[in-house]
mmCIF file of N, CA, C and O in Angstrom:
data_model
loop_
_atom_site.group_PDB
_atom_site.id
_atom_site.type_symbol
_atom_site.label_atom_id
_atom_site.label_comp_id
_atom_site.label_asym_id
_atom_site.label_seq_id
_atom_site.Cartn_x
_atom_site.Cartn_y
_atom_site.Cartn_z
ATOM 1 N N MET P 23 5.174 -17.583 26.950
ATOM 2 C CA MET P 23 4.114 -16.852 26.184
ATOM 3 C C MET P 23 4.168 -17.099 24.579
ATOM 4 O O MET P 23 5.080 -17.387 24.140
ATOM 5 N N LYS P 24 3.086 -17.058 24.079
ATOM 6 C CA LYS P 24 2.756 -17.136 22.544
ATOM 7 C C LYS P 24 2.149 -15.983 21.963
ATOM 8 O O LYS P 24 1.439 -15.408 22.476
ATOM 9 N N ARG P 25 2.790 -15.738 20.947
ATOM 10 C CA ARG P 25 1.910 -14.611 19.974
ATOM 11 C C ARG P 25 1.107 -15.382 18.972
ATOM 12 O O ARG P 25 1.831 -16.322 18.285
ATOM 13 N N VAL P 26 -0.193 -15.464 18.822
ATOM 14 C CA VAL P 26 -1.046 -16.041 17.791
ATOM 15 C C VAL P 26 -1.594 -14.946 16.863
ATOM 16 O O VAL P 26 -1.859 -13.841 17.097
ATOM 17 N N THR P 27 -0.966 -15.183 15.621
ATOM 18 C CA THR P 27 -1.396 -14.336 14.386
ATOM 19 C C THR P 27 -2.188 -14.760 13.513
ATOM 20 O O THR P 27 -1.834 -16.109 13.082
ATOM 21 N N ALA P 28 -3.358 -14.274 13.232
ATOM 22 C CA ALA P 28 -4.199 -14.719 12.468
ATOM 23 C C ALA P 28 -4.652 -13.989 11.151
ATOM 24 O O ALA P 28 -4.526 -12.542 11.463
ATOM 25 N N ILE P 29 -4.621 -14.529 9.914
ATOM 26 C CA ILE P 29 -4.841 -13.742 8.816
ATOM 27 C C ILE P 29 -6.404 -14.135 8.349
ATOM 28 O O ILE P 29 -6.422 -15.426 8.035
ATOM 29 N N ILE P 30 -7.167 -13.248 8.357
ATOM 30 C CA ILE P 30 -8.429 -13.892 8.084
ATOM 31 C C ILE P 30 -9.270 -12.702 7.138
ATOM 32 O O ILE P 30 -8.767 -11.651 6.736
ATOM 33 N N LYS P 31 -10.524 -13.293 6.653
ATOM 34 C CA LYS P 31 -11.174 -12.411 5.838
ATOM 35 C C LYS P 31 -11.812 -11.357 6.517
ATOM 36 O O LYS P 31 -12.171 -11.461 7.684
ATOM 37 N N PRO P 32 -11.899 -10.027 5.831
ATOM 38 C CA PRO P 32 -12.206 -8.989 6.612
ATOM 39 C C PRO P 32 -13.665 -8.897 7.200
ATOM 40 O O PRO P 32 -13.826 -8.527 8.348
ATOM 41 N N PHE P 33 -14.696 -9.708 6.596
ATOM 42 C CA PHE P 33 -15.913 -9.739 7.145
ATOM 43 C C PHE P 33 -16.072 -10.491 8.270
ATOM 44 O O PHE P 33 -17.116 -10.507 9.042
ATOM 45 N N LYS P 34 -15.075 -11.241 8.631
ATOM 46 C CA LYS P 34 -15.132 -12.098 9.956
ATOM 47 C C LYS P 34 -14.723 -11.665 11.165
ATOM 48 O O LYS P 34 -14.532 -12.090 12.166
ATOM 49 N N LEU P 35 -14.169 -10.228 11.097
ATOM 50 C CA LEU P 35 -13.476 -9.682 12.285
ATOM 51 C C LEU P 35 -14.301 -9.655 13.363
ATOM 52 O O LEU P 35 -13.820 -9.995 14.440
ATOM 53 N N ASP P 36 -15.592 -9.194 13.307
ATOM 54 C CA ASP P 36 -16.392 -9.068 14.566
ATOM 55 C C ASP P 36 -16.598 -10.331 15.162
ATOM 56 O O ASP P 36 -16.537 -10.463 16.234
ATOM 57 N N GLU P 37 -16.825 -11.332 14.237
ATOM 58 C CA GLU P 37 -17.018 -12.769 14.984
ATOM 59 C C GLU P 37 -15.666 -13.264 15.517
ATOM 60 O O GLU P 37 -16.006 -13.727 16.760
ATOM 61 N N VAL P 38 -14.601 -13.255 15.033
ATOM 62 C CA VAL P 38 -13.406 -13.589 15.896
ATOM 63 C C VAL P 38 -13.148 -12.623 16.947
ATOM 64 O O VAL P 38 -12.853 -13.218 18.098
ATOM 65 N N ARG P 39 -13.312 -11.385 16.768
ATOM 66 C CA ARG P 39 -13.287 -10.552 18.282
ATOM 67 C C ARG P 39 -14.205 -10.922 19.229
ATOM 68 O O ARG P 39 -13.706 -11.186 20.369
ATOM 69 N N GLU P 40 -15.138 -11.296 18.785
ATOM 70 C CA GLU P 40 -16.168 -11.838 20.176
ATOM 71 C C GLU P 40 -15.753 -13.136 20.380
ATOM 72 O O GLU P 40 -16.034 -13.305 21.831
ATOM 73 N N ALA P 41 -15.380 -14.022 19.741
ATOM 74 C CA ALA P 41 -14.945 -15.304 20.124
ATOM 75 C C ALA P 41 -13.658 -15.204 20.949
ATOM 76 O O ALA P 41 -13.562 -15.940 22.100
ATOM 77 N N LEU P 42 -12.938 -14.463 20.660
ATOM 78 C CA LEU P 42 -11.727 -14.051 21.455
ATOM 79 C C LEU P 42 -11.954 -13.502 23.012
ATOM 80 O O LEU P 42 -11.495 -13.993 23.917
ATOM 81 N N ALA P 43 -12.990 -12.700 22.860
ATOM 82 C CA ALA P 43 -13.172 -12.008 24.163
ATOM 83 C C ALA P 43 -14.072 -13.192 24.933
ATOM 84 O O ALA P 43 -13.792 -13.092 26.358
ATOM 85 N N GLU P 44 -14.786 -14.158 24.571
ATOM 86 C CA GLU P 44 -15.209 -15.321 25.047
ATOM 87 C C GLU P 44 -14.419 -16.130 25.866
ATOM 88 O O GLU P 44 -14.667 -16.621 26.933
ATOM 89 N N VAL P 45 -13.222 -16.317 25.297
ATOM 90 C CA VAL P 45 -12.121 -16.911 25.892
ATOM 91 C C VAL P 45 -11.224 -16.281 26.751
ATOM 92 O O VAL P 45 -10.218 -16.692 27.067
ATOM 93 N N GLY P 46 -11.305 -15.040 27.048
ATOM 94 C CA GLY P 46 -10.816 -14.155 28.114
ATOM 95 C C GLY P 46 -9.674 -13.452 27.120
ATOM 96 O O GLY P 46 -8.755 -12.853 28.307
ATOM 97 N N VAL P 47 -9.487 -13.146 25.884
ATOM 98 C CA VAL P 47 -8.421 -12.125 25.478
ATOM 99 C C VAL P 47 -9.036 -10.837 25.820
ATOM 100 O O VAL P 47 -10.075 -10.493 25.249
ATOM 101 N N THR P 48 -8.057 -10.125 26.358
ATOM 102 C CA THR P 48 -8.470 -8.641 26.728
ATOM 103 C C THR P 48 -7.910 -7.770 25.936
ATOM 104 O O THR P 48 -8.249 -6.401 25.922
ATOM 105 N N GLY P 49 -6.849 -7.958 25.085
ATOM 106 C CA GLY P 49 -6.182 -7.117 24.343
ATOM 107 C C GLY P 49 -5.827 -7.818 22.961
ATOM 108 O O GLY P 49 -5.542 -8.914 22.882
ATOM 109 N N LEU P 50 -5.767 -7.279 21.742
ATOM 110 C CA LEU P 50 -5.544 -7.631 20.507
ATOM 111 C C LEU P 50 -4.981 -6.354 19.615
ATOM 112 O O LEU P 50 -5.564 -5.441 19.805
ATOM 113 N N THR P 51 -4.137 -6.625 18.765
ATOM 114 C CA THR P 51 -3.855 -5.970 17.664
ATOM 115 C C THR P 51 -4.563 -6.137 16.292
ATOM 116 O O THR P 51 -4.509 -7.202 16.060
ATOM 117 N N VAL P 52 -5.146 -5.165 15.357
ATOM 118 C CA VAL P 52 -5.874 -5.372 14.243
ATOM 119 C C VAL P 52 -5.289 -4.599 13.460
ATOM 120 O O VAL P 52 -4.925 -3.251 13.517
ATOM 121 N N THR P 53 -4.602 -5.260 12.183
ATOM 122 C CA THR P 53 -4.108 -4.554 10.939
ATOM 123 C C THR P 53 -4.701 -4.706 9.731
ATOM 124 O O THR P 53 -5.228 -6.118 9.370
ATOM 125 N N GLU P 54 -5.033 -3.738 8.825
ATOM 126 C CA GLU P 54 -5.520 -4.190 7.511
ATOM 127 C C GLU P 54 -4.251 -4.312 6.542
ATOM 128 O O GLU P 54 -3.641 -3.695 6.620
ATOM 129 N N VAL P 55 -4.505 -5.620 6.040
ATOM 130 C CA VAL P 55 -3.192 -5.987 5.140
ATOM 131 C C VAL P 55 -3.903 -6.436 3.786
ATOM 132 O O VAL P 55 -5.022 -6.822 3.638
ATOM 133 N N LYS P 56 -2.947 -6.428 2.783
ATOM 134 C CA LYS P 56 -3.333 -7.202 1.569
ATOM 135 C C LYS P 56 -2.355 -8.142 1.395
ATOM 136 O O LYS P 56 -1.074 -8.326 1.523
ATOM 137 N N GLY P 57 -2.653 -9.234 0.494
ATOM 138 C CA GLY P 57 -2.007 -10.475 0.403
ATOM 139 C C GLY P 57 -2.635 -11.564 -0.557
ATOM 140 O O GLY P 57 -3.854 -11.441 -0.843
ATOM 141 N N PHE P 58 -2.003 -12.753 -0.953
ATOM 142 C CA PHE P 58 -2.636 -13.488 -1.523
ATOM 143 C C PHE P 58 -1.741 -14.916 -1.199
ATOM 144 O O PHE P 58 -0.724 -15.023 -0.819
ATOM 145 N N GLY P 59 -2.768 -16.250 -1.358
ATOM 146 C CA GLY P 59 -1.930 -17.503 -0.998
ATOM 147 C C GLY P 59 -2.266 -18.083 -2.176
ATOM 148 O O GLY P 59 -1.993 -17.737 -3.298
ATOM 149 N N ARG P 60 -2.952 -19.342 -2.098
ATOM 150 C CA ARG P 60 -3.396 -20.325 -3.124
ATOM 151 C C ARG P 60 -4.440 -19.665 -4.170
ATOM 152 O O ARG P 60 -4.591 -19.924 -5.392
ATOM 153 N N GLN P 61 -5.253 -18.551 -3.581
ATOM 154 C CA GLN P 61 -6.136 -17.968 -4.406
ATOM 155 C C GLN P 61 -5.508 -17.250 -5.702
ATOM 156 O O GLN P 61 -6.073 -17.198 -6.665
ATOM 157 N N LYS P 62 -4.402 -16.843 -5.586
ATOM 158 C CA LYS P 62 -3.672 -16.054 -6.652
ATOM 159 C C LYS P 62 -4.400 -14.711 -7.257
ATOM 160 O O LYS P 62 -4.481 -14.500 -8.190
ATOM 161 N N GLY P 63 -5.173 -14.267 -6.146
ATOM 162 C CA GLY P 63 -5.951 -13.080 -6.567
ATOM 163 C C GLY P 63 -7.099 -13.525 -7.535
ATOM 164 O O GLY P 63 -7.626 -14.666 -7.536
ATOM 165 N N HIS P 64 -7.923 -12.465 -8.052
ATOM 166 C CA HIS P 64 -9.156 -13.001 -8.920
ATOM 167 C C HIS P 64 -9.061 -11.540 -9.857
ATOM 168 O O HIS P 64 -8.712 -10.615 -9.960
ATOM 169 N N THR P 65 -10.071 -11.876 -11.119
ATOM 170 C CA THR P 65 -10.234 -11.177 -12.059
ATOM 171 C C THR P 65 -11.646 -10.505 -11.787
ATOM 172 O O THR P 65 -12.635 -10.814 -11.377
ATOM 173 N N GLU P 66 -11.618 -9.019 -12.276
ATOM 174 C CA GLU P 66 -12.656 -8.419 -11.963
ATOM 175 C C GLU P 66 -13.010 -7.396 -13.236
ATOM 176 O O GLU P 66 -11.940 -7.003 -13.911
ATOM 177 N N LEU P 67 -14.184 -7.003 -13.405
ATOM 178 C CA LEU P 67 -14.688 -6.007 -14.513
ATOM 179 C C LEU P 67 -14.948 -4.769 -14.013
ATOM 180 O O LEU P 67 -15.734 -4.646 -13.029
ATOM 181 N N TYR P 68 -14.125 -3.622 -14.660
ATOM 182 C CA TYR P 68 -14.514 -2.202 -14.037
ATOM 183 C C TYR P 68 -14.513 -1.492 -15.403
ATOM 184 O O TYR P 68 -13.720 -1.250 -16.169
ATOM 185 N N ARG P 69 -15.909 -0.893 -15.672
ATOM 186 C CA ARG P 69 -16.137 0.021 -16.668
ATOM 187 C C ARG P 69 -15.587 -0.517 -18.172
ATOM 188 O O ARG P 69 -15.127 0.051 -18.939
ATOM 189 N N GLY P 70 -16.036 -2.083 -18.054
ATOM 190 C CA GLY P 70 -15.861 -2.688 -19.385
ATOM 191 C C GLY P 70 -14.490 -3.211 -19.477
ATOM 192 O O GLY P 70 -14.418 -3.925 -20.458
ATOM 193 N N ALA P 71 -13.577 -2.971 -18.626
ATOM 194 C CA ALA P 71 -12.077 -3.301 -18.700
ATOM 195 C C ALA P 71 -11.971 -4.712 -17.771
ATOM 196 O O ALA P 71 -12.471 -4.333 -16.475
ATOM 197 N N GLU P 72 -11.343 -5.603 -17.975
ATOM 198 C CA GLU P 72 -11.045 -6.717 -17.130
ATOM 199 C C GLU P 72 -9.642 -6.410 -16.662
ATOM 200 O O GLU P 72 -8.522 -5.985 -17.186
ATOM 201 N N TYR P 73 -9.593 -6.689 -15.213
ATOM 202 C CA TYR P 73 -8.297 -6.457 -14.683
ATOM 203 C C TYR P 73 -8.121 -7.493 -13.532
ATOM 204 O O TYR P 73 -9.076 -8.060 -13.188
ATOM 205 N N VAL P 74 -7.022 -7.911 -13.174
ATOM 206 C CA VAL P 74 -6.535 -8.597 -12.066
ATOM 207 C C VAL P 74 -6.086 -7.896 -10.873
ATOM 208 O O VAL P 74 -5.365 -6.992 -10.747
ATOM 209 N N VAL P 75 -6.860 -8.472 -9.791
ATOM 210 C CA VAL P 75 -6.629 -8.171 -8.613
ATOM 211 C C VAL P 75 -5.600 -9.183 -7.743
ATOM 212 O O VAL P 75 -6.077 -10.114 -7.449
ATOM 213 N N ASP P 76 -4.522 -8.747 -8.023
ATOM 214 C CA ASP P 76 -3.242 -9.801 -7.255
ATOM 215 C C ASP P 76 -3.731 -9.616 -5.857
ATOM 216 O O ASP P 76 -3.294 -10.924 -5.069
ATOM 217 N N PHE P 77 -3.376 -8.640 -5.179
ATOM 218 C CA PHE P 77 -3.616 -8.796 -3.554
ATOM 219 C C PHE P 77 -4.828 -8.547 -2.934
ATOM 220 O O PHE P 77 -5.549 -7.588 -3.573
ATOM 221 N N LEU P 78 -5.428 -9.417 -2.274
ATOM 222 C CA LEU P 78 -6.751 -9.471 -1.854
ATOM 223 C C LEU P 78 -6.620 -8.799 -0.298
ATOM 224 O O LEU P 78 -5.840 -8.922 0.582
ATOM 225 N N PRO P 79 -7.713 -8.086 0.221
ATOM 226 C CA PRO P 79 -7.710 -7.392 1.287
ATOM 227 C C PRO P 79 -7.955 -8.424 2.311
ATOM 228 O O PRO P 79 -8.782 -9.437 2.455
ATOM 229 N N LYS P 80 -7.087 -8.505 3.426
ATOM 230 C CA LYS P 80 -7.416 -9.346 4.560
ATOM 231 C C LYS P 80 -7.015 -8.628 6.007
ATOM 232 O O LYS P 80 -6.671 -7.346 5.938
ATOM 233 N N ILE P 81 -7.386 -9.141 7.156
ATOM 234 C CA ILE P 81 -7.056 -8.452 8.259
ATOM 235 C C ILE P 81 -6.157 -9.502 9.073
ATOM 236 O O ILE P 81 -6.401 -10.772 9.291
ATOM 237 N N LYS P 82 -5.110 -8.581 9.735
ATOM 238 C CA LYS P 82 -4.207 -9.729 10.476
ATOM 239 C C LYS P 82 -4.471 -9.190 12.060
ATOM 240 O O LYS P 82 -4.457 -7.980 12.362
ATOM 241 N N ILE P 83 -4.810 -10.323 12.878
ATOM 242 C CA ILE P 83 -5.069 -9.973 14.195
ATOM 243 C C ILE P 83 -3.822 -10.658 15.052
ATOM 244 O O ILE P 83 -3.565 -11.978 14.813
ATOM 245 N N GLU P 84 -3.252 -9.857 15.817
ATOM 246 C CA GLU P 84 -2.025 -10.300 16.759
ATOM 247 C C GLU P 84 -2.582 -10.535 18.065
ATOM 248 O O GLU P 84 -2.954 -9.492 18.670
ATOM 249 N N VAL P 85 -2.405 -11.537 18.944
ATOM 250 C CA VAL P 85 -2.757 -11.669 20.239
ATOM 251 C C VAL P 85 -1.450 -12.327 20.969
ATOM 252 O O VAL P 85 -1.175 -13.073 20.478
ATOM 253 N N VAL P 86 -1.276 -11.838 22.292
ATOM 254 C CA VAL P 86 -0.118 -12.328 22.823
ATOM 255 C C VAL P 86 -0.758 -12.993 24.299
ATOM 256 O O VAL P 86 -1.430 -12.237 24.996
ATOM 257 N N VAL P 87 -0.650 -14.255 24.418
ATOM 258 C CA VAL P 87 -1.358 -14.955 25.511
ATOM 259 C C VAL P 87 -0.044 -15.928 26.275
ATOM 260 O O VAL P 87 0.702 -16.156 25.713
ATOM 261 N N SER P 88 -0.759 -16.483 27.532
ATOM 262 C CA SER P 88 0.003 -17.257 28.070
ATOM 263 C C SER P 88 0.019 -18.691 27.179
ATOM 264 O O SER P 88 -0.968 -18.704 26.446
ATOM 265 N N ALA P 89 1.084 -19.267 27.466
ATOM 266 C CA ALA P 89 1.038 -20.682 26.670
ATOM 267 C C ALA P 89 -0.036 -21.557 26.618
ATOM 268 O O ALA P 89 -0.633 -22.216 25.899
ATOM 269 N N ALA P 90 -0.547 -21.637 28.008
ATOM 270 C CA ALA P 90 -1.806 -22.538 28.429
ATOM 271 C C ALA P 90 -3.093 -21.934 27.370
ATOM 272 O O ALA P 90 -3.889 -22.713 27.150
ATOM 273 N N GLN P 91 -3.089 -20.735 27.572
ATOM 274 C CA GLN P 91 -4.100 -20.142 26.639
ATOM 275 C C GLN P 91 -4.138 -20.310 25.120
ATOM 276 O O GLN P 91 -5.353 -19.961 24.456
ATOM 277 N N ALA P 92 -3.008 -20.386 24.748
ATOM 278 C CA ALA P 92 -2.864 -20.502 23.175
ATOM 279 C C ALA P 92 -3.844 -21.302 22.468
ATOM 280 O O ALA P 92 -4.455 -20.827 21.358
ATOM 281 N N GLU P 93 -4.026 -22.490 22.962
ATOM 282 C CA GLU P 93 -4.893 -23.473 22.195
ATOM 283 C C GLU P 93 -6.342 -22.953 22.156
ATOM 284 O O GLU P 93 -7.136 -22.945 21.452
ATOM 285 N N LEU P 94 -6.824 -22.348 23.395
ATOM 286 C CA LEU P 94 -8.206 -21.787 23.510
ATOM 287 C C LEU P 94 -8.328 -20.745 22.326
ATOM 288 O O LEU P 94 -9.266 -20.641 21.758
ATOM 289 N N VAL P 95 -7.219 -19.892 22.003
ATOM 290 C CA VAL P 95 -7.212 -18.646 21.074
ATOM 291 C C VAL P 95 -7.268 -19.384 19.816
ATOM 292 O O VAL P 95 -8.005 -18.748 18.993
ATOM 293 N N ILE P 96 -6.374 -20.215 19.561
ATOM 294 C CA ILE P 96 -6.524 -21.016 18.158
ATOM 295 C C ILE P 96 -7.834 -21.475 17.819
ATOM 296 O O ILE P 96 -8.319 -21.275 16.736
ATOM 297 N N ASP P 97 -8.429 -22.137 18.776
ATOM 298 C CA ASP P 97 -9.943 -22.999 18.415
ATOM 299 C C ASP P 97 -10.716 -21.870 18.222
ATOM 300 O O ASP P 97 -11.863 -22.120 17.529
ATOM 301 N N ALA P 98 -10.782 -20.575 19.158
ATOM 302 C CA ALA P 98 -11.800 -19.540 18.940
ATOM 303 C C ALA P 98 -11.752 -19.134 17.595
ATOM 304 O O ALA P 98 -12.580 -18.702 16.765
ATOM 305 N N VAL P 99 -10.382 -18.684 16.976
ATOM 306 C CA VAL P 99 -10.231 -18.206 15.831
ATOM 307 C C VAL P 99 -10.693 -19.195 14.730
ATOM 308 O O VAL P 99 -11.302 -18.810 13.766
ATOM 309 N N LEU P 100 -10.454 -20.610 14.695
ATOM 310 C CA LEU P 100 -10.692 -21.515 13.985
ATOM 311 C C LEU P 100 -12.438 -21.469 13.741
ATOM 312 O O LEU P 100 -12.709 -21.599 12.795
ATOM 313 N N GLY P 101 -13.112 -21.339 14.714
ATOM 314 C CA GLY P 101 -14.312 -21.606 14.786
ATOM 315 C C GLY P 101 -15.154 -20.425 14.233
ATOM 316 O O GLY P 101 -16.031 -20.780 13.540
ATOM 317 N N ALA P 102 -14.584 -19.330 14.499
ATOM 318 C CA ALA P 102 -15.266 -17.958 13.892
ATOM 319 C C ALA P 102 -14.709 -17.627 12.625
ATOM 320 O O ALA P 102 -15.576 -16.771 12.154
ATOM 321 N N ALA P 103 -13.668 -17.964 12.101
ATOM 322 C CA ALA P 103 -13.121 -17.444 11.107
ATOM 323 C C ALA P 103 -13.497 -18.383 9.837
ATOM 324 O O ALA P 103 -13.363 -17.879 8.591
ATOM 325 N N ARG P 104 -13.593 -19.574 10.209
ATOM 326 C CA ARG P 104 -13.808 -20.591 8.890
ATOM 327 C C ARG P 104 -15.371 -20.489 8.216
ATOM 328 O O ARG P 104 -16.137 -20.346 8.775
ATOM 329 N N THR P 105 -15.127 -20.311 6.933
ATOM 330 C CA THR P 105 -16.215 -20.300 6.129
ATOM 331 C C THR P 105 -16.138 -21.658 5.281
ATOM 332 O O THR P 105 -17.338 -22.010 4.374
ATOM 333 N N GLY P 106 -15.160 -22.489 4.959
ATOM 334 C CA GLY P 106 -14.983 -23.537 4.304
ATOM 335 C C GLY P 106 -14.783 -23.365 2.971
ATOM 336 O O GLY P 106 -14.729 -24.290 2.077
ATOM 337 N N LYS P 107 -14.334 -22.080 2.636
ATOM 338 C CA LYS P 107 -13.978 -21.650 1.398
ATOM 339 C C LYS P 107 -12.701 -21.138 1.149
ATOM 340 O O LYS P 107 -12.175 -20.720 2.242
ATOM 341 N N ILE P 108 -12.122 -21.283 0.084
ATOM 342 C CA ILE P 108 -10.720 -20.734 -0.207
ATOM 343 C C ILE P 108 -10.420 -19.318 0.250
ATOM 344 O O ILE P 108 -11.427 -18.758 0.056
ATOM 345 N N GLY P 109 -9.146 -19.227 0.803
ATOM 346 C CA GLY P 109 -9.079 -17.817 1.307
ATOM 347 C C GLY P 109 -9.589 -17.365 2.635
ATOM 348 O O GLY P 109 -9.577 -16.385 3.229
ATOM 349 N N ASP P 110 -9.919 -18.605 3.425
ATOM 350 C CA ASP P 110 -9.961 -18.362 4.955
ATOM 351 C C ASP P 110 -9.037 -17.692 5.761
ATOM 352 O O ASP P 110 -9.253 -17.078 6.584
ATOM 353 N N GLY P 111 -7.860 -18.086 5.476
ATOM 354 C CA GLY P 111 -6.606 -17.497 6.045
ATOM 355 C C GLY P 111 -5.670 -18.436 6.711
ATOM 356 O O GLY P 111 -5.742 -19.601 6.490
ATOM 357 N N LYS P 112 -4.966 -18.050 7.544
ATOM 358 C CA LYS P 112 -3.856 -18.831 8.399
ATOM 359 C C LYS P 112 -3.816 -18.300 9.589
ATOM 360 O O LYS P 112 -4.023 -17.080 10.092
ATOM 361 N N ILE P 113 -3.180 -19.210 10.511
ATOM 362 C CA ILE P 113 -2.880 -18.912 11.975
ATOM 363 C C ILE P 113 -1.376 -19.216 11.961
ATOM 364 O O ILE P 113 -1.044 -20.522 12.005
ATOM 365 N N PHE P 114 -0.606 -18.221 12.686
ATOM 366 C CA PHE P 114 0.685 -18.584 12.841
ATOM 367 C C PHE P 114 0.940 -18.465 14.523
ATOM 368 O O PHE P 114 0.527 -17.561 15.126
ATOM 369 N N VAL P 115 1.550 -19.354 14.845
ATOM 370 C CA VAL P 115 1.939 -19.226 16.572
ATOM 371 C C VAL P 115 3.536 -19.133 16.738
ATOM 372 O O VAL P 115 4.178 -20.093 16.238
ATOM 373 N N THR P 116 3.870 -18.531 17.392
ATOM 374 C CA THR P 116 5.532 -18.004 17.683
ATOM 375 C C THR P 116 5.651 -17.866 19.177
ATOM 376 O O THR P 116 4.765 -17.200 20.094
ATOM 377 N N ASP P 117 6.863 -18.043 19.800
ATOM 378 C CA ASP P 117 7.115 -17.947 21.117
ATOM 379 C C ASP P 117 7.317 -16.469 21.229
ATOM 380 O O ASP P 117 7.890 -15.839 20.373
ATOM 381 N N VAL P 118 7.124 -15.984 22.556
ATOM 382 C CA VAL P 118 7.347 -14.409 22.963
ATOM 383 C C VAL P 118 8.407 -14.753 24.215
ATOM 384 O O VAL P 118 7.974 -15.239 25.039
ATOM 385 N N GLU P 119 9.525 -14.041 23.850
ATOM 386 C CA GLU P 119 10.632 -14.112 24.878
ATOM 387 C C GLU P 119 10.327 -13.349 26.149
ATOM 388 O O GLU P 119 10.390 -13.582 27.077
ATOM 389 N N ARG P 120 9.830 -12.030 25.739
ATOM 390 C CA ARG P 120 9.905 -11.073 26.782
ATOM 391 C C ARG P 120 8.714 -9.959 26.574
ATOM 392 O O ARG P 120 8.469 -9.599 25.361
ATOM 393 N N VAL P 121 8.039 -9.588 27.386
ATOM 394 C CA VAL P 121 6.974 -8.489 27.389
ATOM 395 C C VAL P 121 7.047 -7.551 28.516
ATOM 396 O O VAL P 121 7.239 -7.861 29.574
ATOM 397 N N ILE P 122 7.102 -6.259 28.272
ATOM 398 C CA ILE P 122 7.249 -5.256 28.974
ATOM 399 C C ILE P 122 6.168 -4.361 29.070
ATOM 400 O O ILE P 122 5.912 -3.698 27.801
ATOM 401 N N ARG P 123 5.384 -3.952 30.017
ATOM 402 C CA ARG P 123 4.474 -2.735 29.869
ATOM 403 C C ARG P 123 5.272 -1.645 30.075
ATOM 404 O O ARG P 123 5.768 -1.167 31.180
ATOM 405 N N ILE P 124 5.138 -0.713 29.200
ATOM 406 C CA ILE P 124 5.787 0.640 29.180
ATOM 407 C C ILE P 124 5.548 1.495 30.300
ATOM 408 O O ILE P 124 6.296 2.199 31.010
ATOM 409 N N ARG P 125 4.359 1.553 30.739
ATOM 410 C CA ARG P 125 3.861 2.549 31.633
ATOM 411 C C ARG P 125 4.179 2.175 32.917
ATOM 412 O O ARG P 125 4.625 3.022 33.775
ATOM 413 N N THR P 126 4.222 0.850 33.446
ATOM 414 C CA THR P 126 4.578 0.476 34.630
ATOM 415 C C THR P 126 5.798 -0.312 34.905
ATOM 416 O O THR P 126 6.309 -0.517 35.996
ATOM 417 N N GLY P 127 6.223 -0.823 33.883
ATOM 418 C CA GLY P 127 7.606 -1.536 34.011
ATOM 419 C C GLY P 127 7.324 -2.926 34.347
ATOM 420 O O GLY P 127 8.227 -3.889 34.290
ATOM 421 N N GLU P 128 6.037 -3.355 34.240
ATOM 422 C CA GLU P 128 6.077 -5.023 34.497
ATOM 423 C C GLU P 128 6.165 -5.710 33.536
ATOM 424 O O GLU P 128 6.416 -5.173 32.313
ATOM 425 N N GLU P 129 6.538 -6.962 33.682
ATOM 426 C CA GLU P 129 7.093 -7.794 32.624
ATOM 427 C C GLU P 129 6.537 -9.193 32.776
ATOM 428 O O GLU P 129 5.799 -9.634 33.712
ATOM 429 N N GLY P 130 6.501 -9.991 31.830
ATOM 430 C CA GLY P 130 5.830 -11.245 31.587
ATOM 431 C C GLY P 130 4.450 -11.297 31.339
ATOM 432 O O GLY P 130 3.869 -10.360 31.035
ATOM 433 N N GLU P 131 3.809 -12.148 31.937
ATOM 434 C CA GLU P 131 2.279 -12.346 32.010
ATOM 435 C C GLU P 131 1.519 -11.186 32.649
ATOM 436 O O GLU P 131 0.344 -10.798 32.229
ATOM 437 N N GLN P 132 2.045 -10.507 33.401
ATOM 438 C CA GLN P 132 1.520 -9.425 34.142
ATOM 439 C C GLN P 132 1.395 -8.283 33.231
ATOM 440 O O GLN P 132 0.542 -7.391 33.261
ATOM 441 N N ALA P 133 2.418 -8.173 32.424
ATOM 442 C CA ALA P 133 2.381 -7.110 31.364
ATOM 443 C C ALA P 133 1.294 -7.232 30.216
ATOM 444 O O ALA P 133 1.026 -6.287 29.733
ATOM 445 N N VAL P 134 0.774 -8.329 29.944
ATOM 446 C CA VAL P 134 -0.146 -8.875 28.959
ATOM 447 C C VAL P 134 -1.426 -8.399 29.637
ATOM 448 O O VAL P 134 -2.316 -7.795 29.054
#
């Protein structure tokens, strides 16, 4: 199994969620996070004073799927989250050794 973690722009969340539903993803975890990459933040003006915003708001989406489904998930996120501008985000794919559903004790893909 694979865990696909995507860091995206907040306004793209609904589009990504819909794209994931279309490829059969039934569950996901969404977290509001802050960070920066090559953007290095930006400068804003507030009440006449200029200040630097180092950490930009982002959304982290985590999905655990079968290895076969991972490419479909990646393609769905790429298609839905891409704006073509800096700060679109990243996708990380990692192996998942074991999954256990707490309620039933099921393991593996049945637990996902």
